[in-house]
Amino acid sequence: MATVVERERKYSGGEGSVLPDLTGCGGVTTVSDATALDLDAVYLDTADLRLARSGYALRRRTGGHDAGWHLKVGAAGGARTEHQFPAGPDDLDPPAELVALFRAAARGAPVGPAARITNHRVERRLLDARDRVLAEVVEDTVEGRDLVTGEVQQWREIEVELVDGDDGLLDAVESRLREAGARPVPVSKSHRALAARLAATGAGPTAPAVAPVVDYALAQRDTLIANHPGARLGDEDAVHDMRVAARRLRATLRTFRGLWDRRASRALRAELRWLGRRLGPVRDAQVMAARLTDAVHAEPAELVLGPVPARITERFAGDVAAALDGLREALDSDRYIDLLTGLDRLLEGPPARTVGPRWVTRRVRRAVSRADERLDRALAGRPPADSGAEDVALHEARKAYKAARYAVEVRRPAAGKPAVRLARRLKELQRLLGAHQDSVITREVLRRQALRAYADGENTFTYGLLHARQAAAADRDVRAVAAARDRARRPKVRRWLKG
């Protein structure tokens, strides 16, 4: 299976329109001769179009340079990840490798033919002075058929896909196309073919007061789904984004728990915690490996005694592999599918109670106050440093500030700049507390690495040196917390929470 990142933009192409001259756009010096292709693709989806609704497109295409199975993830008009797999002449079902990547988006349901796109394509390459291919520009004459309703549409469009070019080239080409009358197209071909059925699957209206809360939670659910393929393949950014989305969902369900059935909400929070505990070891091992590698490289060579870099690489390569196996097992499980379908029921259904905007603001204010109280207790107690109690208290304050920041983010569409300002101040507090917690964990990892090195007869000097540097950094971070706390509590930053 091949995985590529597709960066393209789409534009309308009216009947009789002519592609303008694109030389001079972003370093383009030559436009190649045209090549004509005929493409035929069948798109598969669930009965309720869960893939399309989640920003996925699964197709089996014949013709062109990359015939076979394709799974695209991401919105049209931006960067999309495409997973490609060859298809035999009688291969009518997607391969298991692709099924594992879209299973979450499909909620475990079977997929079948949903739309057929036939396309006469004329493609050209945009070249620079060194004959590098910067981008490909194609003119498509398309027929889209909904294979369930039989509805047929026909249209023309232009696609510009980057090869070795950059966003500046895309912008320059877009300007030239707009001058010629073309306009951006915000949806993919399959979405356009399925437009009528997709419109019928939309959720009903939500009360204005709670809409921001529901929309925020739905966006986090969608982030889980969007990052499922990358996380399953071990992509660091996807694992991170998926983990953050799970945290945001947990925090939102807790902060605004009165909106939904309490038993269902509590059960989903527990399941999100389970998911987070499968994502956490993968991300933590990835981050720790990079953190320690960077720390070792920052030291003068004469202070790195023994095979420290090799030992770090060995240790964390094994940790990442083991954690990734556990994550894949979780993402392939029925338990994960049940979690997603439970979120669908809770978030796409009507709230359990009717509330006004003041109720939402009070919940936000309470989340911020809870975080303030935890930080004040942590800083006021100041137990002996070697007791570990202060580290635990600061970590609890950090988690509370995360929940508070997520709550403030919910109010950002309505509150505007004041909410943005407070979220930024809370993020700074969270960053300092997070750096302190990272130091706590890093010191423990270094201590254990030193014990292993000692047992193997290796020099432990470098581990001790790095441990001391981490302790010093933690002290600096704690001292900076008080100033960050004061900035986050200034009246002009908090005043809007009294509304």
Tab-separated table of C-alpha atoms in Angstrom:
chain	number	residue	atom	x	y	z
A	1	MET	CA	0.000	0.000	0.000
A	2	ALA	CA	1.285	3.453	-0.945
A	3	THR	CA	0.396	6.615	0.967
A	4	VAL	CA	0.727	10.072	-0.550
A	5	VAL	CA	-0.317	13.576	0.482
A	6	GLU	CA	-2.370	15.252	-2.228
A	7	ARG	CA	-2.379	19.054	-2.316
A	8	GLU	CA	-4.820	20.300	-4.885
A	9	ARG	CA	-7.454	22.918	-5.573
A	10	LYS	CA	-10.580	22.597	-7.699
A	11	TYR	CA	-12.357	25.169	-9.854
A	12	SER	CA	-15.496	25.385	-11.937
A	13	GLY	CA	-15.029	25.135	-15.691
A	14	GLY	CA	-17.981	26.426	-17.664
A	15	GLU	CA	-19.018	25.092	-21.053
A	16	GLY	CA	-16.709	26.482	-23.750
A	17	SER	CA	-14.240	27.932	-21.245
A	18	VAL	CA	-10.566	27.859	-22.219
A	19	LEU	CA	-7.658	27.220	-19.866
A	20	PRO	CA	-5.674	30.475	-19.657
A	21	ASP	CA	-1.939	30.706	-20.249
A	22	LEU	CA	-0.294	29.763	-16.933
A	23	THR	CA	3.316	30.610	-17.753
A	24	GLY	CA	4.759	33.112	-15.316
A	25	CYS	CA	2.717	31.755	-12.385
A	26	GLY	CA	4.981	30.947	-9.457
A	27	GLY	CA	8.037	30.104	-11.556
A	28	VAL	CA	6.222	28.279	-14.376
A	29	THR	CA	8.125	28.715	-17.645
A	30	THR	CA	6.597	25.931	-19.755
A	31	VAL	CA	3.258	24.150	-20.023
A	32	SER	CA	3.511	20.650	-21.485
A	33	ASP	CA	1.396	19.293	-24.304
A	34	ALA	CA	-1.975	17.857	-23.316
A	35	THR	CA	-2.555	14.178	-22.583
A	36	ALA	CA	-6.092	12.747	-22.666
A	37	LEU	CA	-7.336	10.022	-20.300
A	38	ASP	CA	-10.644	8.317	-19.624
A	39	LEU	CA	-11.314	7.470	-15.974
A	40	ASP	CA	-14.096	5.403	-14.437
A	41	ALA	CA	-14.514	5.165	-10.661
A	42	VAL	CA	-17.073	3.527	-8.406
A	43	TYR	CA	-17.272	5.076	-4.934
A	44	LEU	CA	-18.312	2.898	-2.003
A	45	ASP	CA	-19.960	4.037	1.204
A	46	THR	CA	-22.262	2.885	3.977
A	47	ALA	CA	-26.034	3.101	3.587
A	48	ASP	CA	-26.076	6.341	5.595
A	49	LEU	CA	-23.000	7.762	3.781
A	50	ARG	CA	-20.846	7.831	6.910
A	51	LEU	CA	-17.622	7.883	4.893
A	52	ALA	CA	-18.575	10.927	2.845
A	53	ARG	CA	-19.926	12.671	5.926
A	54	SER	CA	-16.593	12.075	7.668
A	55	GLY	CA	-14.478	13.459	4.828
A	56	TYR	CA	-13.525	10.046	3.428
A	57	ALA	CA	-13.748	8.895	-0.192
A	58	LEU	CA	-13.295	5.203	-1.039
A	59	ARG	CA	-13.166	4.286	-4.716
A	60	ARG	CA	-12.095	1.630	-7.172
A	61	ARG	CA	-10.883	3.349	-10.318
A	62	THR	CA	-9.894	2.101	-13.759
A	63	GLY	CA	-7.892	4.111	-16.252
A	64	GLY	CA	-5.182	6.677	-15.596
A	65	HIS	CA	-1.774	6.338	-13.999
A	66	ASP	CA	-2.893	5.006	-10.613
A	67	ALA	CA	-5.775	2.622	-11.278
A	68	GLY	CA	-6.853	0.570	-8.274
A	69	TRP	CA	-8.262	1.177	-4.828
A	70	HIS	CA	-7.953	4.673	-3.340
A	71	LEU	CA	-8.948	5.907	0.113
A	72	LYS	CA	-8.809	9.692	0.461
A	73	VAL	CA	-9.050	11.374	3.855
A	74	GLY	CA	-9.559	15.114	4.273
A	75	ALA	CA	-11.658	17.933	2.878
A	76	ALA	CA	-11.502	18.861	-0.799
A	77	GLY	CA	-9.476	21.955	-1.583
A	78	GLY	CA	-6.751	21.292	0.979
A	79	ALA	CA	-4.138	18.680	1.757
A	80	ARG	CA	-5.645	15.192	1.570
A	81	THR	CA	-3.984	11.919	2.454
A	82	GLU	CA	-4.507	9.214	-0.145
A	83	HIS	CA	-3.898	5.530	0.511
A	84	GLN	CA	-3.507	3.517	-2.705
A	85	PHE	CA	-3.770	-0.219	-3.221
A	86	PRO	CA	-3.690	-2.220	-6.471
A	87	ALA	CA	-6.860	-3.992	-7.598
A	88	GLY	CA	-7.195	-7.178	-9.633
A	89	PRO	CA	-9.693	-7.454	-12.518
A	90	ASP	CA	-12.248	-9.281	-10.341
A	91	ASP	CA	-11.455	-7.514	-7.068
A	92	LEU	CA	-14.784	-5.922	-6.138
A	93	ASP	CA	-14.235	-5.589	-2.384
A	94	PRO	CA	-11.679	-3.271	-0.790
A	95	PRO	CA	-8.570	-4.966	0.626
A	96	ALA	CA	-8.358	-5.610	4.345
A	97	GLU	CA	-5.568	-3.032	4.736
A	98	LEU	CA	-7.922	-0.280	3.550
A	99	VAL	CA	-10.904	-1.588	5.517
A	100	ALA	CA	-8.877	-1.221	8.716
A	101	LEU	CA	-8.263	2.448	7.860
A	102	PHE	CA	-11.907	3.425	7.225
A	103	ARG	CA	-13.606	1.052	9.673
A	104	ALA	CA	-14.021	3.782	12.286
A	105	ALA	CA	-15.539	6.228	9.805
A	106	ALA	CA	-17.938	3.512	8.639
A	107	ARG	CA	-18.719	2.636	12.290
A	108	GLY	CA	-18.005	-0.974	11.357
A	109	ALA	CA	-20.866	-1.075	8.850
A	110	PRO	CA	-20.461	-2.715	5.422
A	111	VAL	CA	-19.855	-0.551	2.372
A	112	GLY	CA	-21.363	-0.856	-1.089
A	113	PRO	CA	-21.515	1.064	-4.369
A	114	ALA	CA	-22.800	4.594	-3.760
A	115	ALA	CA	-21.771	6.666	-6.794
A	116	ARG	CA	-20.059	6.319	-10.148
A	117	ILE	CA	-17.880	9.024	-11.654
A	118	THR	CA	-16.871	8.831	-15.316
A	119	ASN	CA	-14.425	11.437	-16.437
A	120	HIS	CA	-12.708	12.506	-19.649
A	121	ARG	CA	-9.514	14.167	-18.466
A	122	VAL	CA	-7.062	16.409	-20.292
A	123	GLU	CA	-3.910	16.950	-18.247
A	124	ARG	CA	-0.907	19.230	-18.577
A	125	ARG	CA	2.234	19.647	-16.521
A	126	LEU	CA	3.571	22.982	-15.334
A	127	LEU	CA	7.374	23.067	-15.593
A	128	ASP	CA	10.030	25.440	-14.334
A	129	ALA	CA	13.246	26.525	-16.092
A	130	ARG	CA	14.968	23.269	-15.028
A	131	ASP	CA	12.088	21.151	-16.381
A	132	ARG	CA	10.956	20.212	-12.889
A	133	VAL	CA	7.258	19.397	-12.704
A	134	LEU	CA	5.799	21.987	-10.322
A	135	ALA	CA	2.169	20.966	-10.684
A	136	GLU	CA	-0.341	19.192	-12.873
A	137	VAL	CA	-3.393	20.972	-14.254
A	138	VAL	CA	-6.303	18.885	-15.515
A	139	GLU	CA	-9.553	19.761	-17.227
A	140	ASP	CA	-12.291	17.260	-16.410
A	141	THR	CA	-15.563	16.605	-18.185
A	142	VAL	CA	-17.497	14.677	-15.562
A	143	GLU	CA	-20.641	12.616	-15.259
A	144	GLY	CA	-21.657	11.722	-11.726
A	145	ARG	CA	-24.361	9.163	-10.993
A	146	ASP	CA	-25.879	8.354	-7.615
A	147	LEU	CA	-26.114	4.559	-7.797
A	148	VAL	CA	-28.944	4.433	-5.252
A	149	THR	CA	-31.291	7.161	-6.538
A	150	GLY	CA	-30.152	7.100	-10.156
A	151	GLU	CA	-29.724	10.883	-10.235
A	152	VAL	CA	-27.227	11.990	-12.902
A	153	GLN	CA	-25.247	15.240	-13.053
A	154	GLN	CA	-22.754	16.538	-15.597
A	155	TRP	CA	-20.208	19.287	-15.153
A	156	ARG	CA	-16.714	20.505	-16.019
A	157	GLU	CA	-13.997	21.388	-13.556
A	158	ILE	CA	-10.317	22.194	-13.343
A	159	GLU	CA	-7.919	20.649	-10.835
A	160	VAL	CA	-4.472	21.959	-9.938
A	161	GLU	CA	-2.326	19.488	-7.982
A	162	LEU	CA	1.127	20.287	-6.628
A	163	VAL	CA	4.102	18.083	-7.462
A	164	ASP	CA	7.322	19.989	-6.621
A	165	GLY	CA	5.687	23.408	-6.330
A	166	ASP	CA	4.437	25.251	-3.249
A	167	ASP	CA	1.379	27.132	-2.034
A	168	GLY	CA	2.649	30.291	-3.687
A	169	LEU	CA	2.299	28.551	-7.039
A	170	LEU	CA	-1.249	27.487	-6.166
A	171	ASP	CA	-2.115	31.070	-5.258
A	172	ALA	CA	-0.659	32.430	-8.500
A	173	VAL	CA	-2.497	29.858	-10.616
A	174	GLU	CA	-5.725	30.556	-8.754
A	175	SER	CA	-5.405	34.268	-9.471
A	176	ARG	CA	-4.945	33.553	-13.190
A	177	LEU	CA	-7.902	31.149	-13.261
A	178	ARG	CA	-10.155	33.606	-11.448
A	179	GLU	CA	-9.285	36.277	-14.003
A	180	ALA	CA	-10.482	33.820	-16.645
A	181	GLY	CA	-13.813	33.339	-14.846
A	182	ALA	CA	-13.165	30.125	-12.877
A	183	ARG	CA	-14.349	29.871	-9.284
A	184	PRO	CA	-13.236	27.559	-6.449
A	185	VAL	CA	-15.231	24.359	-5.987
A	186	PRO	CA	-15.475	23.414	-2.302
A	187	VAL	CA	-16.499	19.750	-2.698
A	188	SER	CA	-15.122	16.601	-4.284
A	189	LYS	CA	-16.672	14.916	-7.317
A	190	SER	CA	-18.175	12.148	-5.215
A	191	HIS	CA	-19.742	14.658	-2.812
A	192	ARG	CA	-21.272	16.485	-5.740
A	193	ALA	CA	-22.742	13.254	-7.110
A	194	LEU	CA	-24.174	12.388	-3.664
A	195	ALA	CA	-25.232	15.931	-2.737
A	196	ALA	CA	-28.967	15.251	-2.468
A	197	ARG	CA	-28.594	12.252	-0.172
A	198	LEU	CA	-25.912	13.962	1.899
A	199	ALA	CA	-28.221	16.932	2.481
A	200	ALA	CA	-30.914	14.554	3.741
A	201	THR	CA	-28.552	13.078	6.359
A	202	GLY	CA	-27.838	16.405	8.097
A	203	ALA	CA	-28.629	16.724	11.789
A	204	GLY	CA	-31.595	18.803	12.876
A	205	PRO	CA	-31.212	22.331	14.254
A	206	THR	CA	-29.767	22.777	17.732
A	207	ALA	CA	-30.909	25.404	20.235
A	208	PRO	CA	-28.695	28.495	19.805
A	209	ALA	CA	-27.488	28.515	23.417
A	210	VAL	CA	-26.089	24.974	23.304
A	211	ALA	CA	-25.084	24.878	19.639
A	212	PRO	CA	-21.490	26.010	20.377
A	213	VAL	CA	-21.077	23.195	22.917
A	214	VAL	CA	-22.489	20.553	20.594
A	215	ASP	CA	-20.572	21.859	17.592
A	216	TYR	CA	-17.329	21.810	19.578
A	217	ALA	CA	-17.911	18.230	20.716
A	218	LEU	CA	-18.850	17.121	17.200
A	219	ALA	CA	-15.680	18.707	15.844
A	220	GLN	CA	-13.616	16.653	18.313
A	221	ARG	CA	-15.434	13.458	17.327
A	222	ASP	CA	-14.718	14.264	13.690
A	223	THR	CA	-11.056	14.826	14.560
A	224	LEU	CA	-10.922	11.329	16.051
A	225	ILE	CA	-12.303	9.905	12.813
A	226	ALA	CA	-10.077	11.998	10.542
A	227	ASN	CA	-6.922	10.899	12.338
A	228	HIS	CA	-7.813	7.223	12.678
A	229	PRO	CA	-5.862	6.033	9.590
A	230	GLY	CA	-2.733	8.009	10.442
A	231	ALA	CA	-2.791	6.962	14.100
A	232	ARG	CA	-3.196	3.330	13.139
A	233	LEU	CA	-0.137	3.660	10.903
A	234	GLY	CA	1.847	5.305	13.716
A	235	ASP	CA	1.980	8.856	12.366
A	236	GLU	CA	3.101	11.066	15.259
A	237	ASP	CA	0.897	14.048	14.377
A	238	ALA	CA	-2.168	11.857	13.954
A	239	VAL	CA	-1.618	10.137	17.305
A	240	HIS	CA	-1.170	13.521	18.979
A	241	ASP	CA	-4.261	15.068	17.361
A	242	MET	CA	-6.378	12.037	18.159
A	243	ARG	CA	-5.259	12.055	21.776
A	244	VAL	CA	-6.026	15.771	22.158
A	245	ALA	CA	-9.463	15.264	20.604
A	246	ALA	CA	-10.239	12.493	23.087
A	247	ARG	CA	-9.179	14.785	25.946
A	248	ARG	CA	-11.279	17.651	24.629
A	249	LEU	CA	-14.302	15.391	24.317
A	250	ARG	CA	-13.889	14.069	27.851
A	251	ALA	CA	-13.506	17.566	29.246
A	252	THR	CA	-16.487	18.926	27.310
A	253	LEU	CA	-18.761	16.086	28.370
A	254	ARG	CA	-17.737	16.688	31.974
A	255	THR	CA	-17.840	20.503	32.004
A	256	PHE	CA	-21.244	20.648	30.317
A	257	ARG	CA	-22.533	17.315	31.616
A	258	GLY	CA	-25.956	18.687	32.465
A	259	LEU	CA	-26.812	18.943	28.758
A	260	TRP	CA	-26.940	15.198	28.181
A	261	ASP	CA	-28.178	12.068	29.852
A	262	ARG	CA	-25.821	11.745	32.794
A	263	ARG	CA	-25.460	7.971	32.684
A	264	ALA	CA	-24.683	7.923	28.956
A	265	SER	CA	-22.297	10.857	29.304
A	266	ARG	CA	-20.474	9.252	32.221
A	267	ALA	CA	-20.091	5.970	30.337
A	268	LEU	CA	-18.673	7.752	27.290
A	269	ARG	CA	-16.194	9.664	29.430
A	270	ALA	CA	-14.955	6.338	30.780
A	271	GLU	CA	-14.570	4.953	27.278
A	272	LEU	CA	-12.722	8.065	26.132
A	273	ARG	CA	-10.367	7.585	29.074
A	274	TRP	CA	-9.790	4.003	27.869
A	275	LEU	CA	-9.000	5.285	24.371
A	276	GLY	CA	-6.671	7.939	25.773
A	277	ARG	CA	-4.762	5.268	27.690
A	278	ARG	CA	-4.143	3.432	24.421
A	279	LEU	CA	-3.042	6.580	22.602
A	280	GLY	CA	-0.948	7.906	25.468
A	281	PRO	CA	1.859	5.304	25.533
A	282	VAL	CA	2.460	5.695	21.793
A	283	ARG	CA	2.661	9.468	21.941
A	284	ASP	CA	4.587	9.559	25.209
A	285	ALA	CA	7.232	7.162	23.884
A	286	GLN	CA	7.531	9.135	20.636
A	287	VAL	CA	7.910	12.435	22.497
A	288	MET	CA	10.306	11.057	25.100
A	289	ALA	CA	12.549	9.533	22.440
A	290	ALA	CA	12.791	12.872	20.630
A	291	ARG	CA	13.227	14.800	23.889
A	292	LEU	CA	16.117	12.683	25.139
A	293	THR	CA	17.751	12.463	21.716
A	294	ASP	CA	17.721	16.252	21.440
A	295	ALA	CA	19.042	16.607	24.993
A	296	VAL	CA	21.972	14.288	24.300
A	297	HIS	CA	22.808	16.044	21.034
A	298	ALA	CA	22.820	19.389	22.845
A	299	GLU	CA	25.649	18.249	25.120
A	300	PRO	CA	29.322	18.605	24.151
A	301	ALA	CA	30.678	15.336	22.805
A	302	GLU	CA	33.148	15.032	25.702
A	303	LEU	CA	30.220	14.898	28.168
A	304	VAL	CA	28.443	12.032	26.417
A	305	LEU	CA	30.134	9.012	27.960
A	306	GLY	CA	29.167	5.548	26.851
A	307	PRO	CA	26.601	4.360	24.258
A	308	VAL	CA	23.887	6.734	25.492
A	309	PRO	CA	22.330	7.642	22.087
A	310	ALA	CA	22.196	3.987	21.026
A	311	ARG	CA	20.599	2.912	24.301
A	312	ILE	CA	17.928	5.611	24.002
A	313	THR	CA	17.144	4.550	20.436
A	314	GLU	CA	16.929	0.878	21.418
A	315	ARG	CA	14.751	1.553	24.439
A	316	PHE	CA	12.179	3.726	22.767
A	317	ALA	CA	11.992	1.881	19.461
A	318	GLY	CA	10.768	-1.108	21.447
A	319	ASP	CA	8.417	1.004	23.549
A	320	VAL	CA	6.844	2.651	20.482
A	321	ALA	CA	6.399	-0.662	18.692
A	322	ALA	CA	4.741	-2.313	21.694
A	323	ALA	CA	2.491	0.686	22.350
A	324	LEU	CA	1.496	0.889	18.687
A	325	ASP	CA	0.474	-2.770	18.726
A	326	GLY	CA	-1.788	-2.013	21.675
A	327	LEU	CA	-3.264	1.038	19.948
A	328	ARG	CA	-4.013	-0.899	16.758
A	329	GLU	CA	-5.724	-3.595	18.797
A	330	ALA	CA	-7.918	-0.921	20.399
A	331	LEU	CA	-8.748	0.830	17.110
A	332	ASP	CA	-9.665	-2.503	15.502
A	333	SER	CA	-11.950	-3.473	18.379
A	334	ASP	CA	-15.732	-3.451	18.608
A	335	ARG	CA	-15.330	-1.455	21.809
A	336	TYR	CA	-13.953	1.497	19.817
A	337	ILE	CA	-16.812	1.269	17.312
A	338	ASP	CA	-19.286	1.229	20.220
A	339	LEU	CA	-17.636	4.368	21.591
A	340	LEU	CA	-18.073	6.184	18.279
A	341	THR	CA	-21.681	5.110	17.825
A	342	GLY	CA	-22.379	6.173	21.399
A	343	LEU	CA	-20.942	9.612	20.639
A	344	ASP	CA	-23.107	9.779	17.529
A	345	ARG	CA	-26.261	9.063	19.526
A	346	LEU	CA	-25.408	11.512	22.262
A	347	LEU	CA	-24.177	14.419	20.147
A	348	GLU	CA	-26.457	14.101	17.144
A	349	GLY	CA	-29.583	13.662	19.255
A	350	PRO	CA	-31.465	16.356	21.168
A	351	PRO	CA	-29.949	17.577	24.468
A	352	ALA	CA	-31.523	16.218	27.622
A	353	ARG	CA	-32.356	19.703	28.884
A	354	THR	CA	-32.928	23.217	27.636
A	355	VAL	CA	-30.506	25.853	28.883
A	356	GLY	CA	-29.669	29.458	28.100
A	357	PRO	CA	-26.369	31.149	27.287
A	358	ARG	CA	-25.863	32.151	30.949
A	359	TRP	CA	-25.849	28.487	31.957
A	360	VAL	CA	-23.087	27.799	29.440
A	361	THR	CA	-21.045	30.778	30.655
A	362	ARG	CA	-21.443	29.670	34.282
A	363	ARG	CA	-20.075	26.254	33.416
A	364	VAL	CA	-17.088	27.852	31.719
A	365	ARG	CA	-16.511	30.120	34.720
A	366	ARG	CA	-16.698	27.147	37.068
A	367	ALA	CA	-14.104	25.211	35.048
A	368	VAL	CA	-11.705	28.167	35.199
A	369	SER	CA	-12.275	28.628	38.940
A	370	ARG	CA	-11.648	24.935	39.586
A	371	ALA	CA	-8.296	25.169	37.835
A	372	ASP	CA	-7.370	28.309	39.786
A	373	GLU	CA	-8.148	26.585	43.073
A	374	ARG	CA	-6.009	23.562	42.235
A	375	LEU	CA	-3.049	25.701	41.239
A	376	ASP	CA	-3.328	27.834	44.379
A	377	ARG	CA	-3.330	24.718	46.556
A	378	ALA	CA	-0.324	23.322	44.694
A	379	LEU	CA	1.692	26.515	45.099
A	380	ALA	CA	0.607	27.165	48.683
A	381	GLY	CA	1.391	23.703	50.014
A	382	ARG	CA	5.066	23.626	48.965
A	383	PRO	CA	5.764	20.185	50.494
A	384	PRO	CA	9.350	18.906	50.451
A	385	ALA	CA	10.499	18.533	46.859
A	386	ASP	CA	11.475	14.895	47.322
A	387	SER	CA	8.023	13.939	48.551
A	388	GLY	CA	6.532	14.036	45.071
A	389	ALA	CA	3.317	15.586	46.418
A	390	GLU	CA	4.048	18.963	44.835
A	391	ASP	CA	4.644	17.352	41.447
A	392	VAL	CA	1.322	15.533	41.671
A	393	ALA	CA	-0.525	18.695	42.711
A	394	LEU	CA	0.987	20.720	39.862
A	395	HIS	CA	0.067	17.985	37.404
A	396	GLU	CA	-3.533	18.020	38.631
A	397	ALA	CA	-3.591	21.799	38.156
A	398	ARG	CA	-2.284	21.359	34.627
A	399	LYS	CA	-5.088	18.922	33.786
A	400	ALA	CA	-7.644	21.320	35.243
A	401	TYR	CA	-6.302	24.174	33.121
A	402	LYS	CA	-6.582	22.003	30.039
A	403	ALA	CA	-10.264	21.438	30.786
A	404	ALA	CA	-10.706	25.151	31.488
A	405	ARG	CA	-9.084	26.143	28.199
A	406	TYR	CA	-11.263	23.721	26.273
A	407	ALA	CA	-14.339	25.210	27.959
A	408	VAL	CA	-13.224	28.712	27.000
A	409	GLU	CA	-12.715	27.531	23.410
A	410	VAL	CA	-16.371	26.524	23.330
A	411	ARG	CA	-17.350	30.135	24.013
A	412	ARG	CA	-14.877	31.622	21.531
A	413	PRO	CA	-17.364	31.935	18.614
A	414	ALA	CA	-19.730	34.017	20.753
A	415	ALA	CA	-17.293	35.851	23.037
A	416	GLY	CA	-14.693	36.633	20.363
A	417	LYS	CA	-11.382	38.282	21.301
A	418	PRO	CA	-11.863	38.155	25.099
A	419	ALA	CA	-12.196	34.373	24.936
A	420	VAL	CA	-9.203	34.140	22.598
A	421	ARG	CA	-7.137	36.217	25.039
A	422	LEU	CA	-8.073	34.105	28.052
A	423	ALA	CA	-7.491	30.846	26.160
A	424	ARG	CA	-4.032	32.100	25.221
A	425	ARG	CA	-3.190	32.948	28.858
A	426	LEU	CA	-4.459	29.577	30.061
A	427	LYS	CA	-2.438	27.849	27.379
A	428	GLU	CA	0.700	29.559	28.629
A	429	LEU	CA	-0.021	28.352	32.160
A	430	GLN	CA	-0.697	24.885	30.816
A	431	ARG	CA	2.584	24.975	28.859
A	432	LEU	CA	4.655	25.809	31.926
A	433	LEU	CA	2.931	23.205	34.052
A	434	GLY	CA	3.296	20.718	31.216
A	435	ALA	CA	7.017	21.421	30.904
A	436	HIS	CA	7.342	20.768	34.634
A	437	GLN	CA	5.475	17.468	34.343
A	438	ASP	CA	7.573	16.469	31.334
A	439	SER	CA	10.649	17.094	33.456
A	440	VAL	CA	9.292	14.907	36.246
A	441	ILE	CA	8.699	12.027	33.833
A	442	THR	CA	12.001	12.564	32.020
A	443	ARG	CA	13.965	12.447	35.286
A	444	GLU	CA	12.357	9.144	36.187
A	445	VAL	CA	13.151	7.721	32.746
A	446	LEU	CA	16.765	8.879	33.087
A	447	ARG	CA	17.033	7.332	36.532
A	448	ARG	CA	15.865	3.977	35.203
A	449	GLN	CA	18.154	4.211	32.191
A	450	ALA	CA	21.058	4.920	34.533
A	451	LEU	CA	20.197	1.851	36.621
A	452	ARG	CA	20.171	-0.311	33.488
A	453	ALA	CA	23.465	1.170	32.339
A	454	TYR	CA	25.032	0.552	35.749
A	455	ALA	CA	23.844	-3.059	35.737
A	456	ASP	CA	25.400	-3.504	32.279
A	457	GLY	CA	28.688	-2.017	33.417
A	458	GLU	CA	28.274	1.193	31.375
A	459	ASN	CA	29.147	4.751	32.340
A	460	THR	CA	26.196	6.547	33.963
A	461	PHE	CA	27.676	10.070	34.056
A	462	THR	CA	25.631	11.450	31.145
A	463	TYR	CA	22.339	10.225	32.597
A	464	GLY	CA	23.105	12.025	35.848
A	465	LEU	CA	24.057	15.180	33.993
A	466	LEU	CA	20.824	15.173	32.010
A	467	HIS	CA	18.848	14.468	35.202
A	468	ALA	CA	20.358	17.557	36.830
A	469	ARG	CA	19.574	19.727	33.815
A	470	GLN	CA	15.960	18.541	33.875
A	471	ALA	CA	15.661	19.354	37.591
A	472	ALA	CA	17.000	22.871	36.987
A	473	ALA	CA	14.550	23.406	34.124
A	474	ALA	CA	11.675	22.260	36.338
A	475	ASP	CA	12.619	24.811	39.002
A	476	ARG	CA	12.645	27.608	36.405
A	477	ASP	CA	9.233	26.559	35.102
A	478	VAL	CA	7.692	26.512	38.578
A	479	ARG	CA	9.054	29.981	39.309
A	480	ALA	CA	7.507	31.254	36.062
A	481	VAL	CA	4.089	29.801	36.891
A	482	ALA	CA	3.186	32.503	39.422
A	483	ALA	CA	3.732	35.303	36.894
A	484	ALA	CA	1.741	33.444	34.238
A	485	ARG	CA	-1.034	32.891	36.786
A	486	ASP	CA	-1.211	36.608	37.520
A	487	ARG	CA	-1.408	37.459	33.814
A	488	ALA	CA	-4.239	34.976	33.353
A	489	ARG	CA	-6.206	36.501	36.256
A	490	ARG	CA	-6.128	40.134	35.263
A	491	PRO	CA	-9.648	41.630	35.396
A	492	LYS	CA	-9.643	42.663	31.742
A	493	VAL	CA	-8.918	39.037	30.794
A	494	ARG	CA	-11.676	37.549	32.985
A	495	ARG	CA	-14.349	40.277	32.875
A	496	TRP	CA	-16.381	38.658	30.072
A	497	LEU	CA	-16.905	35.514	32.189
A	498	LYS	CA	-19.276	37.473	34.444
A	499	GLY	CA	-21.853	37.828	31.674
